[in-house]
Coordinates of C-alpha atoms in Angstrom, one line a residue:
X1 CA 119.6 125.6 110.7
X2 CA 117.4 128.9 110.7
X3 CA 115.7 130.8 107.9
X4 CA 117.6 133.7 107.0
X5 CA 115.4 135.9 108.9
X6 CA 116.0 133.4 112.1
X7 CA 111.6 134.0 112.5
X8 CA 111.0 130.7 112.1
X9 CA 113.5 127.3 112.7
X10 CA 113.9 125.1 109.4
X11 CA 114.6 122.0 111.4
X12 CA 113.8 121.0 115.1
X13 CA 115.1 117.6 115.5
X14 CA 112.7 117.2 118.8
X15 CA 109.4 118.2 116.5
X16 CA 110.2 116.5 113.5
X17 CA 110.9 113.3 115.7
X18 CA 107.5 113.3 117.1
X19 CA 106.0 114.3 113.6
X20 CA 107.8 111.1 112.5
X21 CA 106.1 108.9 116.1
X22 CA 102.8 110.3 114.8
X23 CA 102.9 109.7 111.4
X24 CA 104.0 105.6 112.0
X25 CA 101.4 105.7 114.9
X26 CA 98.6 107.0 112.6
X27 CA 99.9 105.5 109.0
X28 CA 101.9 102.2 109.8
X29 CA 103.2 101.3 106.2
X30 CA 103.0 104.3 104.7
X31 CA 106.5 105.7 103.3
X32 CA 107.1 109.4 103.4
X33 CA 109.7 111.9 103.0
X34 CA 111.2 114.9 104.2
X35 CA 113.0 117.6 102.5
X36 CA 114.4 121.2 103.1
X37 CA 115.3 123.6 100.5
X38 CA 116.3 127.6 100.7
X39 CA 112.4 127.9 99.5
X40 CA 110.5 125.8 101.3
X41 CA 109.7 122.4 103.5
X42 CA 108.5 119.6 102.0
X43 CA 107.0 116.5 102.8
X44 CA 105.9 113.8 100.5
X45 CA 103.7 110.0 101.3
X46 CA 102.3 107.3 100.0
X47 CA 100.8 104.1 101.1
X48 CA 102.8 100.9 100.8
X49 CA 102.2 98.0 98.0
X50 CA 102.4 95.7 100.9
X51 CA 101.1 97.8 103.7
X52 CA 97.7 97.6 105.2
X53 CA 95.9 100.0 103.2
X54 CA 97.6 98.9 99.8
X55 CA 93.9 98.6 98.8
X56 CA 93.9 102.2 98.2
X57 CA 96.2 102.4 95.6
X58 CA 93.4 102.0 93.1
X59 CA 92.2 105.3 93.9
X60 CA 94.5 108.0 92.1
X61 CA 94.8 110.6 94.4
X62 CA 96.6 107.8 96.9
X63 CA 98.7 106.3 93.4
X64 CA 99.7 109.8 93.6
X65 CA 101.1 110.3 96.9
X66 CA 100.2 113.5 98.9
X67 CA 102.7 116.5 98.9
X68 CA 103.1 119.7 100.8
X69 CA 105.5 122.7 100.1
X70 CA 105.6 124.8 102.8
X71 CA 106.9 128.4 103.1
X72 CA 107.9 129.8 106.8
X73 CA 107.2 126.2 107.8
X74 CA 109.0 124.0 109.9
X75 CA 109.8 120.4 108.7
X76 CA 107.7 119.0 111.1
X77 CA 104.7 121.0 109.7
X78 CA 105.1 119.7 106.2
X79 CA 105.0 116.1 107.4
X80 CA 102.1 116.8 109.7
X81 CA 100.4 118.6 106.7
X82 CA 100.2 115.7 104.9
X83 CA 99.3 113.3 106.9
X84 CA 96.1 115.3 107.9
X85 CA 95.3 114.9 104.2
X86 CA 95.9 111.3 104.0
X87 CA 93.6 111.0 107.3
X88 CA 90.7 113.1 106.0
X89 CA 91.1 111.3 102.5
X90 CA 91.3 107.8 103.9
X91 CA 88.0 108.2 106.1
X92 CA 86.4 109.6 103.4
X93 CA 87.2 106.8 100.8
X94 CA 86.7 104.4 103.5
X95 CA 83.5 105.6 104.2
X96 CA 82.1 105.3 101.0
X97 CA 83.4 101.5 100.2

């Protein structure tokens, strides 16, 4: 699947596998998800009740989930979007426990 403009591929099966590899790699039980519309990629995650960094949860911005809405994007992009959030926002809280 291609944008209508066929710039810039919607879905690359290769990419968004390895986004996916990274993302476990980096954020073992962490769910997430992946969506395509005609307007933009999106990618959504969250940490686990029973994964390792449940603790988080008390934090709202985790209890929230983080989200990314991506125009002339690439699946893969909105899915590595947010987990460089969650990594940046997890050090930081870390950090200051």
């Amino acid at each position: 699947m291609t944008s209508t403009s066929d710039a810039v591929p919607l879905v690359d099966g290769m990419a968004l596998g390895a986004a996916i590899a990274a993302f476990q790699a980096h954020l073992p039980g962490w769910w997430f998800s992946v969506c395509a519309c005609s307007v933009s990629q999106d990618a959504s995650c969250g940490p686990d009740r029973h994964g390792p960094d449940a603790d988080l949860l008390q934090f709202r911005e985790f209890d929230d989930g983080f989200h990314a809405d991506l125009v002339d994007e690439t699946l893969a992009d909105a899915l590595r979007t947010v987990m460089g959030e969650v990594l940046l926002a997890r050090a930081r809280v870390r950090a200051s426990l």
